[in-house]
PDB file of C-alpha atoms in Angstrom:
ATOM      1  CA  MET U   1     -15.898  -6.615 -24.624  1.00 51.00           C
ATOM      2  CA  SER U   2     -19.463  -6.248 -23.427  1.00 48.00           C
ATOM      3  CA  GLU U   3     -20.917  -7.803 -20.319  1.00 51.00           C
ATOM      4  CA  PRO U   4     -23.771 -10.267 -20.818  1.00 45.00           C
ATOM      5  CA  ASP U   5     -27.411  -9.375 -20.543  1.00 42.00           C
ATOM      6  CA  ALA U   6     -28.914 -10.020 -17.141  1.00 41.00           C
ATOM      7  CA  THR U   7     -30.349 -13.520 -17.528  1.00 42.00           C
ATOM      8  CA  PRO U   8     -31.391 -16.048 -14.909  1.00 41.00           C
ATOM      9  CA  ALA U   9     -28.776 -18.484 -13.699  1.00 43.00           C
ATOM     10  CA  GLY U  10     -28.659 -21.618 -15.811  1.00 44.00           C
ATOM     11  CA  SER U  11     -30.441 -20.069 -18.769  1.00 45.00           C
ATOM     12  CA  THR U  12     -29.498 -21.778 -22.016  1.00 54.00           C
ATOM     13  CA  PRO U  13     -28.542 -18.652 -24.048  1.00 56.00           C
ATOM     14  CA  ALA U  14     -26.186 -17.337 -21.380  1.00 59.00           C
ATOM     15  CA  SER U  15     -24.610 -20.750 -20.774  1.00 66.00           C
ATOM     16  CA  SER U  16     -24.151 -21.358 -24.491  1.00 69.00           C
ATOM     17  CA  ASN U  17     -22.563 -17.935 -24.956  1.00 66.00           C
ATOM     18  CA  LEU U  18     -20.143 -18.559 -22.092  1.00 68.00           C
ATOM     19  CA  VAL U  19     -19.137 -21.927 -23.541  1.00 78.00           C
ATOM     20  CA  MET U  20     -18.449 -20.329 -26.931  1.00 75.00           C
ATOM     21  CA  ARG U  21     -16.397 -17.584 -25.276  1.00 70.00           C
ATOM     22  CA  VAL U  22     -14.304 -20.145 -23.398  1.00 79.00           C
ATOM     23  CA  ILE U  23     -13.703 -22.300 -26.470  1.00 82.00           C
ATOM     24  CA  ALA U  24     -12.707 -19.291 -28.573  1.00 74.00           C
ATOM     25  CA  ALA U  25     -10.377 -18.062 -25.836  1.00 77.00           C
ATOM     26  CA  LEU U  26      -8.741 -21.482 -25.444  1.00 83.00           C
ATOM     27  CA  VAL U  27      -7.972 -21.517 -29.167  1.00 82.00           C
ATOM     28  CA  LEU U  28      -7.024 -17.882 -29.785  1.00 84.00           C
ATOM     29  CA  ALA U  29      -5.159 -16.941 -26.597  1.00 89.00           C
ATOM     30  CA  PRO U  30      -2.420 -19.618 -26.893  1.00 93.00           C
ATOM     31  CA  LEU U  31      -1.942 -18.720 -30.567  1.00 92.00           C
ATOM     32  CA  ALA U  32      -1.569 -15.031 -29.737  1.00 92.00           C
ATOM     33  CA  ILE U  33       0.858 -15.773 -26.896  1.00 95.00           C
ATOM     34  CA  ALA U  34       2.937 -18.141 -29.049  1.00 96.00           C
ATOM     35  CA  LEU U  35       3.304 -15.604 -31.858  1.00 96.00           C
ATOM     36  CA  ALA U  36       3.976 -12.817 -29.368  1.00 96.00           C
ATOM     37  CA  TYR U  37       6.757 -14.940 -27.878  1.00 97.00           C
ATOM     38  CA  ALA U  38       8.194 -15.642 -31.330  1.00 96.00           C
ATOM     39  CA  GLY U  39       8.105 -11.930 -32.107  1.00 94.00           C
ATOM     40  CA  GLY U  40       9.729 -10.688 -35.303  1.00 94.00           C
ATOM     41  CA  TRP U  41       7.875 -11.022 -38.570  1.00 95.00           C
ATOM     42  CA  LEU U  42       5.506 -13.672 -37.205  1.00 96.00           C
ATOM     43  CA  TRP U  43       4.032 -11.308 -34.621  1.00 97.00           C
ATOM     44  CA  ALA U  44       4.080  -8.457 -37.141  1.00 97.00           C
ATOM     45  CA  PHE U  45       2.216 -10.627 -39.651  1.00 97.00           C
ATOM     46  CA  LEU U  46      -0.533 -11.490 -37.141  1.00 97.00           C
ATOM     47  CA  VAL U  47      -0.863  -7.882 -36.003  1.00 98.00           C
ATOM     48  CA  THR U  48      -1.039  -6.648 -39.600  1.00 98.00           C
ATOM     49  CA  LEU U  49      -3.785  -9.134 -40.499  1.00 97.00           C
ATOM     50  CA  VAL U  50      -5.766  -8.183 -37.403  1.00 97.00           C
ATOM     51  CA  SER U  51      -5.320  -4.455 -38.077  1.00 98.00           C
ATOM     52  CA  ILE U  52      -6.600  -4.880 -41.628  1.00 98.00           C
ATOM     53  CA  GLY U  53      -9.565  -6.797 -40.207  1.00 96.00           C
ATOM     54  CA  LEU U  54     -10.235  -3.985 -37.752  1.00 97.00           C
ATOM     55  CA  PHE U  55     -10.247  -1.424 -40.556  1.00 97.00           C
ATOM     56  CA  VAL U  56     -12.593  -3.507 -42.702  1.00 96.00           C
ATOM     57  CA  GLU U  57     -14.991  -4.045 -39.783  1.00 96.00           C
ATOM     58  CA  TRP U  58     -14.920  -0.344 -38.927  1.00 96.00           C
ATOM     59  CA  LEU U  59     -15.883   0.610 -42.488  1.00 96.00           C
ATOM     60  CA  VAL U  60     -18.763  -1.873 -42.442  1.00 94.00           C
ATOM     61  CA  VAL U  61     -20.006  -0.583 -39.081  1.00 94.00           C
ATOM     62  CA  VAL U  62     -20.004   3.073 -40.198  1.00 94.00           C
ATOM     63  CA  GLY U  63     -21.458   2.267 -43.609  1.00 92.00           C
ATOM     64  CA  ALA U  64     -18.388   3.229 -45.646  1.00 91.00           C
ATOM     65  CA  GLY U  65     -17.313  -0.172 -46.952  1.00 86.00           C
ATOM     66  CA  GLN U  66     -16.687   0.769 -50.603  1.00 91.00           C
ATOM     67  CA  VAL U  67     -14.325  -1.560 -52.447  1.00 94.00           C
ATOM     68  CA  ALA U  68     -11.792   1.115 -53.432  1.00 95.00           C
ATOM     69  CA  LEU U  69     -11.683   2.587 -49.934  1.00 96.00           C
ATOM     70  CA  THR U  70     -11.283  -0.826 -48.301  1.00 96.00           C
ATOM     71  CA  ALA U  71      -8.550  -1.802 -50.768  1.00 97.00           C
ATOM     72  CA  ALA U  72      -6.625   1.432 -50.257  1.00 97.00           C
ATOM     73  CA  GLY U  73      -6.621   1.112 -46.482  1.00 97.00           C
ATOM     74  CA  THR U  74      -5.704  -2.563 -46.683  1.00 98.00           C
ATOM     75  CA  VAL U  75      -2.700  -1.879 -48.927  1.00 98.00           C
ATOM     76  CA  ALA U  76      -1.506   0.964 -46.699  1.00 98.00           C
ATOM     77  CA  LEU U  77      -1.774  -1.109 -43.516  1.00 98.00           C
ATOM     78  CA  ALA U  78      -0.056  -4.075 -45.158  1.00 98.00           C
ATOM     79  CA  ALA U  79       2.794  -1.825 -46.280  1.00 98.00           C
ATOM     80  CA  MET U  80       3.102  -0.386 -42.777  1.00 98.00           C
ATOM     81  CA  GLY U  81       3.249  -3.837 -41.239  1.00 97.00           C
ATOM     82  CA  PHE U  82       5.860  -5.056 -43.721  1.00 97.00           C
ATOM     83  CA  CYS U  83       8.069  -2.008 -43.269  1.00 97.00           C
ATOM     84  CA  ILE U  84       7.974  -1.924 -39.481  1.00 95.00           C
ATOM     85  CA  ALA U  85       8.546  -5.694 -39.251  1.00 93.00           C
ATOM     86  CA  PHE U  86      11.890  -5.240 -40.969  1.00 92.00           C
ATOM     87  CA  GLY U  87      12.992  -2.122 -39.106  1.00 89.00           C
ATOM     88  CA  ALA U  88      11.884   0.586 -41.530  1.00 94.00           C
ATOM     89  CA  LEU U  89       9.803   2.603 -39.073  1.00 95.00           C
ATOM     90  CA  ARG U  90      10.170   5.893 -40.926  1.00 96.00           C
ATOM     91  CA  THR U  91       8.981   4.295 -44.167  1.00 97.00           C
ATOM     92  CA  ALA U  92       6.083   2.708 -42.288  1.00 97.00           C
ATOM     93  CA  VAL U  93       5.005   6.109 -40.997  1.00 97.00           C
ATOM     94  CA  ILE U  94       5.250   7.582 -44.515  1.00 98.00           C
ATOM     95  CA  CYS U  95       3.103   4.731 -45.855  1.00 97.00           C
ATOM     96  CA  GLY U  96       0.593   5.406 -43.086  1.00 97.00           C
ATOM     97  CA  CYS U  97       0.424   9.120 -43.894  1.00 97.00           C
ATOM     98  CA  ILE U  98      -0.076   8.417 -47.596  1.00 98.00           C
ATOM     99  CA  GLY U  99      -2.697   5.804 -46.789  1.00 97.00           C
ATOM    100  CA  PHE U 100      -4.522   8.230 -44.521  1.00 98.00           C
ATOM    101  CA  VAL U 101      -4.702  10.858 -47.276  1.00 97.00           C
ATOM    102  CA  VAL U 102      -5.918   8.343 -49.857  1.00 97.00           C
ATOM    103  CA  VAL U 103      -8.560   6.988 -47.464  1.00 97.00           C
ATOM    104  CA  VAL U 104      -9.843  10.497 -46.769  1.00 96.00           C
ATOM    105  CA  LEU U 105     -10.001  11.308 -50.489  1.00 95.00           C
ATOM    106  CA  LEU U 106     -11.880   8.110 -51.328  1.00 95.00           C
ATOM    107  CA  ALA U 107     -14.316   8.200 -48.405  1.00 93.00           C
ATOM    108  CA  LYS U 108     -16.688  10.772 -49.920  1.00 84.00           C
ATOM    109  CA  GLY U 109     -19.526  11.368 -47.445  1.00 83.00           C
ATOM    110  CA  LYS U 110     -17.894   9.390 -44.622  1.00 89.00           C
ATOM    111  CA  ARG U 111     -14.484  11.090 -44.569  1.00 93.00           C
ATOM    112  CA  GLY U 112     -14.321  11.700 -40.823  1.00 95.00           C
ATOM    113  CA  TRP U 113     -15.416   8.199 -39.886  1.00 96.00           C
ATOM    114  CA  ALA U 114     -13.171   6.510 -42.456  1.00 96.00           C
ATOM    115  CA  ALA U 115     -10.181   8.571 -41.314  1.00 97.00           C
ATOM    116  CA  MET U 116     -10.890   7.665 -37.694  1.00 97.00           C
ATOM    117  CA  GLY U 117     -11.080   3.984 -38.611  1.00 97.00           C
ATOM    118  CA  PHE U 118      -7.735   4.085 -40.397  1.00 98.00           C
ATOM    119  CA  VAL U 119      -6.065   5.807 -37.443  1.00 98.00           C
ATOM    120  CA  TYR U 120      -7.691   3.270 -35.102  1.00 97.00           C
ATOM    121  CA  ALA U 121      -6.269   0.317 -37.060  1.00 98.00           C
ATOM    122  CA  ALA U 122      -2.877   1.933 -37.695  1.00 98.00           C
ATOM    123  CA  ALA U 123      -2.443   2.781 -34.000  1.00 97.00           C
ATOM    124  CA  ALA U 124      -3.163  -0.835 -33.062  1.00 97.00           C
ATOM    125  CA  LEU U 125      -0.611  -2.009 -35.621  1.00 98.00           C
ATOM    126  CA  LEU U 126       2.209   0.368 -34.705  1.00 97.00           C
ATOM    127  CA  ALA U 127       1.836   0.132 -30.939  1.00 97.00           C
ATOM    128  CA  SER U 128       1.533  -3.675 -30.879  1.00 97.00           C
ATOM    129  CA  ILE U 129       4.653  -4.203 -32.976  1.00 97.00           C
ATOM    130  CA  LEU U 130       6.763  -1.466 -31.406  1.00 97.00           C
ATOM    131  CA  VAL U 131       6.135  -2.595 -27.832  1.00 97.00           C
ATOM    132  CA  ARG U 132       7.154  -6.146 -28.774  1.00 97.00           C
ATOM    133  CA  GLN U 133      10.249  -4.978 -30.673  1.00 96.00           C
ATOM    134  CA  ASP U 134      11.980  -3.895 -27.474  1.00 96.00           C
ATOM    135  CA  PRO U 135      14.834  -6.443 -27.462  1.00 95.00           C
ATOM    136  CA  VAL U 136      15.020  -6.648 -23.660  1.00 96.00           C
ATOM    137  CA  ASN U 137      11.512  -6.319 -22.244  1.00 97.00           C
ATOM    138  CA  GLY U 138       9.277  -6.433 -25.296  1.00 97.00           C
ATOM    139  CA  PHE U 139       7.617  -9.782 -24.666  1.00 98.00           C
ATOM    140  CA  VAL U 140       7.147  -9.202 -20.932  1.00 98.00           C
ATOM    141  CA  ALA U 141       5.661  -5.745 -21.535  1.00 98.00           C
ATOM    142  CA  LEU U 142       3.317  -7.025 -24.235  1.00 98.00           C
ATOM    143  CA  MET U 143       2.159  -9.861 -21.996  1.00 98.00           C
ATOM    144  CA  PHE U 144       1.604  -7.411 -19.161  1.00 98.00           C
ATOM    145  CA  VAL U 145      -0.720  -5.310 -21.338  1.00 98.00           C
ATOM    146  CA  LEU U 146      -2.504  -8.364 -22.727  1.00 97.00           C
ATOM    147  CA  LEU U 147      -3.051  -9.922 -19.302  1.00 97.00           C
ATOM    148  CA  VAL U 148      -4.275  -6.655 -17.789  1.00 98.00           C
ATOM    149  CA  VAL U 149      -6.815  -6.310 -20.600  1.00 97.00           C
ATOM    150  CA  TRP U 150      -7.860  -9.964 -20.400  1.00 95.00           C
ATOM    151  CA  ALA U 151      -8.197  -9.784 -16.611  1.00 96.00           C
ATOM    152  CA  THR U 152     -10.283  -6.622 -16.948  1.00 97.00           C
ATOM    153  CA  ASP U 153     -12.567  -8.359 -19.453  1.00 93.00           C
ATOM    154  CA  ILE U 154     -12.910 -11.567 -17.451  1.00 93.00           C
ATOM    155  CA  GLY U 155     -13.313  -9.826 -14.103  1.00 95.00           C
ATOM    156  CA  GLY U 156     -15.883  -7.481 -15.605  1.00 93.00           C
ATOM    157  CA  TYR U 157     -17.791 -10.347 -17.210  1.00 89.00           C
ATOM    158  CA  PHE U 158     -18.172 -12.403 -14.042  1.00 91.00           C
ATOM    159  CA  ALA U 159     -18.678  -9.471 -11.662  1.00 93.00           C
ATOM    160  CA  GLY U 160     -21.275  -7.961 -13.986  1.00 90.00           C
ATOM    161  CA  ARG U 161     -23.086 -11.260 -14.381  1.00 87.00           C
ATOM    162  CA  GLY U 162     -22.809 -12.384 -10.755  1.00 89.00           C
ATOM    163  CA  ILE U 163     -23.474  -9.076  -8.984  1.00 90.00           C
ATOM    164  CA  GLY U 164     -25.372  -6.969 -11.488  1.00 83.00           C
ATOM    165  CA  GLY U 165     -26.708  -3.722 -10.076  1.00 87.00           C
ATOM    166  CA  PRO U 166     -26.678  -0.162 -11.448  1.00 90.00           C
ATOM    167  CA  LYS U 167     -25.656   0.360 -15.053  1.00 91.00           C
ATOM    168  CA  LEU U 168     -22.391   2.139 -15.835  1.00 90.00           C
ATOM    169  CA  TRP U 169     -23.543   4.128 -18.873  1.00 88.00           C
ATOM    170  CA  PRO U 170     -26.828   2.684 -20.149  1.00 87.00           C
ATOM    171  CA  ARG U 171     -27.197   5.118 -23.042  1.00 87.00           C
ATOM    172  CA  VAL U 172     -23.945   3.882 -24.576  1.00 88.00           C
ATOM    173  CA  SER U 173     -23.653   0.312 -23.295  1.00 86.00           C
ATOM    174  CA  PRO U 174     -26.821  -0.979 -21.605  1.00 83.00           C
ATOM    175  CA  LYS U 175     -25.136  -4.238 -20.535  1.00 83.00           C
ATOM    176  CA  LYS U 176     -22.300  -2.753 -18.497  1.00 89.00           C
ATOM    177  CA  THR U 177     -22.615  -2.341 -14.738  1.00 93.00           C
ATOM    178  CA  TRP U 178     -20.589  -0.546 -12.095  1.00 94.00           C
ATOM    179  CA  ALA U 179     -19.977  -3.927 -10.475  1.00 95.00           C
ATOM    180  CA  GLY U 180     -18.451  -5.184 -13.699  1.00 94.00           C
ATOM    181  CA  ALA U 181     -16.269  -2.091 -14.008  1.00 95.00           C
ATOM    182  CA  PHE U 182     -14.903  -2.461 -10.485  1.00 96.00           C
ATOM    183  CA  GLY U 183     -14.571  -6.233 -10.846  1.00 96.00           C
ATOM    184  CA  GLY U 184     -12.451  -5.803 -13.972  1.00 96.00           C
ATOM    185  CA  PHE U 185     -10.380  -3.094 -12.291  1.00 97.00           C
ATOM    186  CA  ALA U 186      -9.699  -5.317  -9.265  1.00 97.00           C
ATOM    187  CA  ALA U 187      -8.720  -8.246 -11.490  1.00 97.00           C
ATOM    188  CA  SER U 188      -6.163  -6.080 -13.312  1.00 97.00           C
ATOM    189  CA  LEU U 189      -4.461  -5.274  -9.996  1.00 97.00           C
ATOM    190  CA  VAL U 190      -4.063  -8.993  -9.358  1.00 97.00           C
ATOM    191  CA  VAL U 191      -2.118  -9.260 -12.625  1.00 97.00           C
ATOM    192  CA  ALA U 192       0.218  -6.446 -11.591  1.00 97.00           C
ATOM    193  CA  SER U 193       0.748  -8.046  -8.183  1.00 97.00           C
ATOM    194  CA  GLY U 194       1.580 -11.349  -9.881  1.00 97.00           C
ATOM    195  CA  PHE U 195       4.198  -9.736 -12.113  1.00 97.00           C
ATOM    196  CA  ALA U 196       5.765  -7.966  -9.132  1.00 97.00           C
ATOM    197  CA  ALA U 197       5.776 -11.167  -7.061  1.00 97.00           C
ATOM    198  CA  SER U 198       7.531 -12.929  -9.956  1.00 96.00           C
ATOM    199  CA  GLY U 199      10.296 -10.321  -9.993  1.00 95.00           C
ATOM    200  CA  LEU U 200       9.182  -8.791 -13.293  1.00 95.00           C
ATOM    201  CA  GLY U 201       8.879  -5.254 -11.976  1.00 94.00           C
ATOM    202  CA  LYS U 202       8.311  -3.128  -8.910  1.00 96.00           C
ATOM    203  CA  ALA U 203       4.944  -3.519  -7.217  1.00 96.00           C
ATOM    204  CA  VAL U 204       3.781   0.081  -6.829  1.00 97.00           C
ATOM    205  CA  PRO U 205       4.572   1.283 -10.392  1.00 97.00           C
ATOM    206  CA  LEU U 206       3.077  -1.843 -11.928  1.00 97.00           C
ATOM    207  CA  ILE U 207      -0.085  -1.573  -9.847  1.00 97.00           C
ATOM    208  CA  VAL U 208      -0.503   2.076 -10.838  1.00 98.00           C
ATOM    209  CA  LEU U 209       0.167   1.218 -14.488  1.00 98.00           C
ATOM    210  CA  SER U 210      -2.290  -1.676 -14.458  1.00 98.00           C
ATOM    211  CA  ALA U 211      -4.931   0.561 -12.882  1.00 98.00           C
ATOM    212  CA  VAL U 212      -4.474   3.148 -15.637  1.00 98.00           C
ATOM    213  CA  LEU U 213      -4.502   0.560 -18.411  1.00 98.00           C
ATOM    214  CA  SER U 214      -7.597  -1.133 -16.963  1.00 98.00           C
ATOM    215  CA  VAL U 215      -9.487   2.164 -16.983  1.00 97.00           C
ATOM    216  CA  VAL U 216      -8.218   2.944 -20.488  1.00 98.00           C
ATOM    217  CA  SER U 217      -9.254  -0.532 -21.637  1.00 97.00           C
ATOM    218  CA  GLN U 218     -12.774  -0.027 -20.337  1.00 96.00           C
ATOM    219  CA  ALA U 219     -12.894   3.416 -21.951  1.00 97.00           C
ATOM    220  CA  GLY U 220     -11.900   1.813 -25.256  1.00 96.00           C
ATOM    221  CA  ASP U 221     -14.714  -0.680 -24.831  1.00 94.00           C
ATOM    222  CA  LEU U 222     -17.193   2.136 -24.240  1.00 95.00           C
ATOM    223  CA  PHE U 223     -15.863   4.048 -27.248  1.00 96.00           C
ATOM    224  CA  GLU U 224     -16.451   1.069 -29.523  1.00 93.00           C
ATOM    225  CA  SER U 225     -19.925   0.588 -28.031  1.00 92.00           C
ATOM    226  CA  ALA U 226     -20.709   4.256 -28.709  1.00 94.00           C
ATOM    227  CA  VAL U 227     -19.649   3.918 -32.347  1.00 94.00           C
ATOM    228  CA  LYS U 228     -21.796   0.817 -32.846  1.00 92.00           C
ATOM    229  CA  ARG U 229     -24.777   2.433 -31.120  1.00 91.00           C
ATOM    230  CA  ARG U 230     -24.364   5.527 -33.309  1.00 93.00           C
ATOM    231  CA  PHE U 231     -24.834   3.337 -36.384  1.00 93.00           C
ATOM    232  CA  GLY U 232     -27.321   0.858 -34.912  1.00 91.00           C
ATOM    233  CA  VAL U 233     -24.975  -2.143 -35.040  1.00 89.00           C
ATOM    234  CA  LYS U 234     -24.916  -4.878 -32.396  1.00 85.00           C
ATOM    235  CA  ASP U 235     -21.687  -6.697 -33.327  1.00 80.00           C
ATOM    236  CA  SER U 236     -18.903  -5.525 -35.621  1.00 82.00           C
ATOM    237  CA  SER U 237     -19.011  -8.971 -37.278  1.00 81.00           C
ATOM    238  CA  HIS U 238     -19.521 -12.641 -36.373  1.00 78.00           C
ATOM    239  CA  LEU U 239     -15.912 -13.672 -36.953  1.00 80.00           C
ATOM    240  CA  ILE U 240     -15.184 -14.930 -33.414  1.00 73.00           C
ATOM    241  CA  PRO U 241     -17.762 -17.292 -31.856  1.00 67.00           C
ATOM    242  CA  GLY U 242     -19.164 -15.875 -28.623  1.00 61.00           C
ATOM    243  CA  HIS U 243     -17.281 -12.595 -29.037  1.00 65.00           C
ATOM    244  CA  GLY U 244     -18.562 -11.001 -32.238  1.00 77.00           C
ATOM    245  CA  GLY U 245     -15.907  -9.362 -34.387  1.00 87.00           C
ATOM    246  CA  LEU U 246     -12.349  -8.174 -33.970  1.00 92.00           C
ATOM    247  CA  MET U 247     -13.503  -4.739 -32.832  1.00 91.00           C
ATOM    248  CA  ASP U 248     -15.739  -6.331 -30.204  1.00 88.00           C
ATOM    249  CA  ARG U 249     -12.912  -8.465 -28.864  1.00 89.00           C
ATOM    250  CA  LEU U 250     -10.005  -6.018 -29.141  1.00 94.00           C
ATOM    251  CA  ASP U 251     -11.604  -2.662 -28.340  1.00 93.00           C
ATOM    252  CA  GLY U 252     -10.058  -2.496 -24.885  1.00 95.00           C
ATOM    253  CA  TYR U 253      -6.696  -3.854 -26.019  1.00 97.00           C
ATOM    254  CA  ILE U 254      -6.350  -1.255 -28.787  1.00 97.00           C
ATOM    255  CA  ALA U 255      -6.805   1.611 -26.353  1.00 97.00           C
ATOM    256  CA  ALA U 256      -4.544   0.014 -23.738  1.00 98.00           C
ATOM    257  CA  ILE U 257      -1.659  -0.863 -26.084  1.00 98.00           C
ATOM    258  CA  ALA U 258      -1.711   2.601 -27.661  1.00 97.00           C
ATOM    259  CA  VAL U 259      -1.520   4.314 -24.269  1.00 98.00           C
ATOM    260  CA  ALA U 260       1.080   1.796 -23.067  1.00 98.00           C
ATOM    261  CA  TRP U 261       3.329   2.498 -26.060  1.00 97.00           C
ATOM    262  CA  ILE U 262       3.021   6.264 -25.641  1.00 97.00           C
ATOM    263  CA  PHE U 263       3.933   5.941 -21.980  1.00 97.00           C
ATOM    264  CA  GLY U 264       6.852   3.597 -22.699  1.00 97.00           C
ATOM    265  CA  PHE U 265       8.059   5.820 -25.536  1.00 97.00           C
ATOM    266  CA  LEU U 266       8.052   8.918 -23.333  1.00 97.00           C
ATOM    267  CA  ARG U 267      10.170   7.096 -20.736  1.00 96.00           C
ATOM    268  CA  HIS U 268      12.613   5.065 -22.853  1.00 95.00           C
ATOM    269  CA  GLY U 269      12.221   6.009 -26.507  1.00 94.00           C
ATOM    270  CA  VAL U 270      10.723   4.539 -29.657  1.00 93.00           C
ATOM    271  CA  HIS U 271      12.480   1.175 -29.663  1.00 89.00           C
ATOM    272  CA  SER U 272      12.553   0.580 -25.893  1.00 95.00           C
ATOM    273  CA  ALA U 273       8.916   1.201 -25.016  1.00 96.00           C
ATOM    274  CA  GLY U 274       8.701  -2.211 -23.328  1.00 97.00           C
ATOM    275  CA  SER U 275      11.462  -1.240 -20.928  1.00 97.00           C
ATOM    276  CA  GLY U 276       9.700   2.069 -20.371  1.00 97.00           C
ATOM    277  CA  LEU U 277       6.746   0.085 -19.044  1.00 97.00           C
ATOM    278  CA  MET U 278       8.552  -2.542 -16.985  1.00 97.00           C
ATOM    279  CA  VAL U 279      11.802  -0.959 -15.725  1.00 95.00           C
ATOM    280  CA  TRP U 280      11.548   1.481 -12.801  1.00 91.00           C
TER     281      TRP U 280
END
């Protein structure tokens, strides 16, 4: 999620944008948390819808939004979500591989970009569901990743707006500042400390993990900004008031949850990735 433009304190555009961000967050965050807590097919259904939305937005951004291509990717992602929700991971992966091939064949002049968009959406889908499916620590691990990403976004927003200063990478994201980057990083460490203080993990591993995920989240944000800048697009869509589209809002989360699942998988296996993140 991008930091705001440098505008004078009390300016109407900045204040209005902040109000819209807060309202959207107050509506969407509790819904996401409730469905994450419920888990099962409810969480899988939400994640699948969002992943399809991500794929559609990606195609629009890169100028590859043909009907057949969009439909093929949508069907493949829906099949993946259905299969993995009911424990058929191998079938979900097969559906994803078939979908990837079909997307590449239909993409014509945008094959590389369309393929990247499908992988982007599929990774978000698989990682989000698999982390939550851990029967012991799935919800806690998912909340840890979500809160680290949210803290990074919020800390970056207010530090970037309140402190300003040198730009982080102006050619890719002219709004981002070093102050915002460090503010978001510091906020993520507070989340890890809170989890440790609540007895939900050991302090040092969680702090290190939150630091890594915060950096990865910000890298995901920059990646999405680079893609949009490459194609001269400001927002991926106007779906979420004050935030733009799904890509704009979830860019950091997608990178963080993918890395989190890989890390958890390497430690505790496919179906216990949540424990791989939280148990040390």
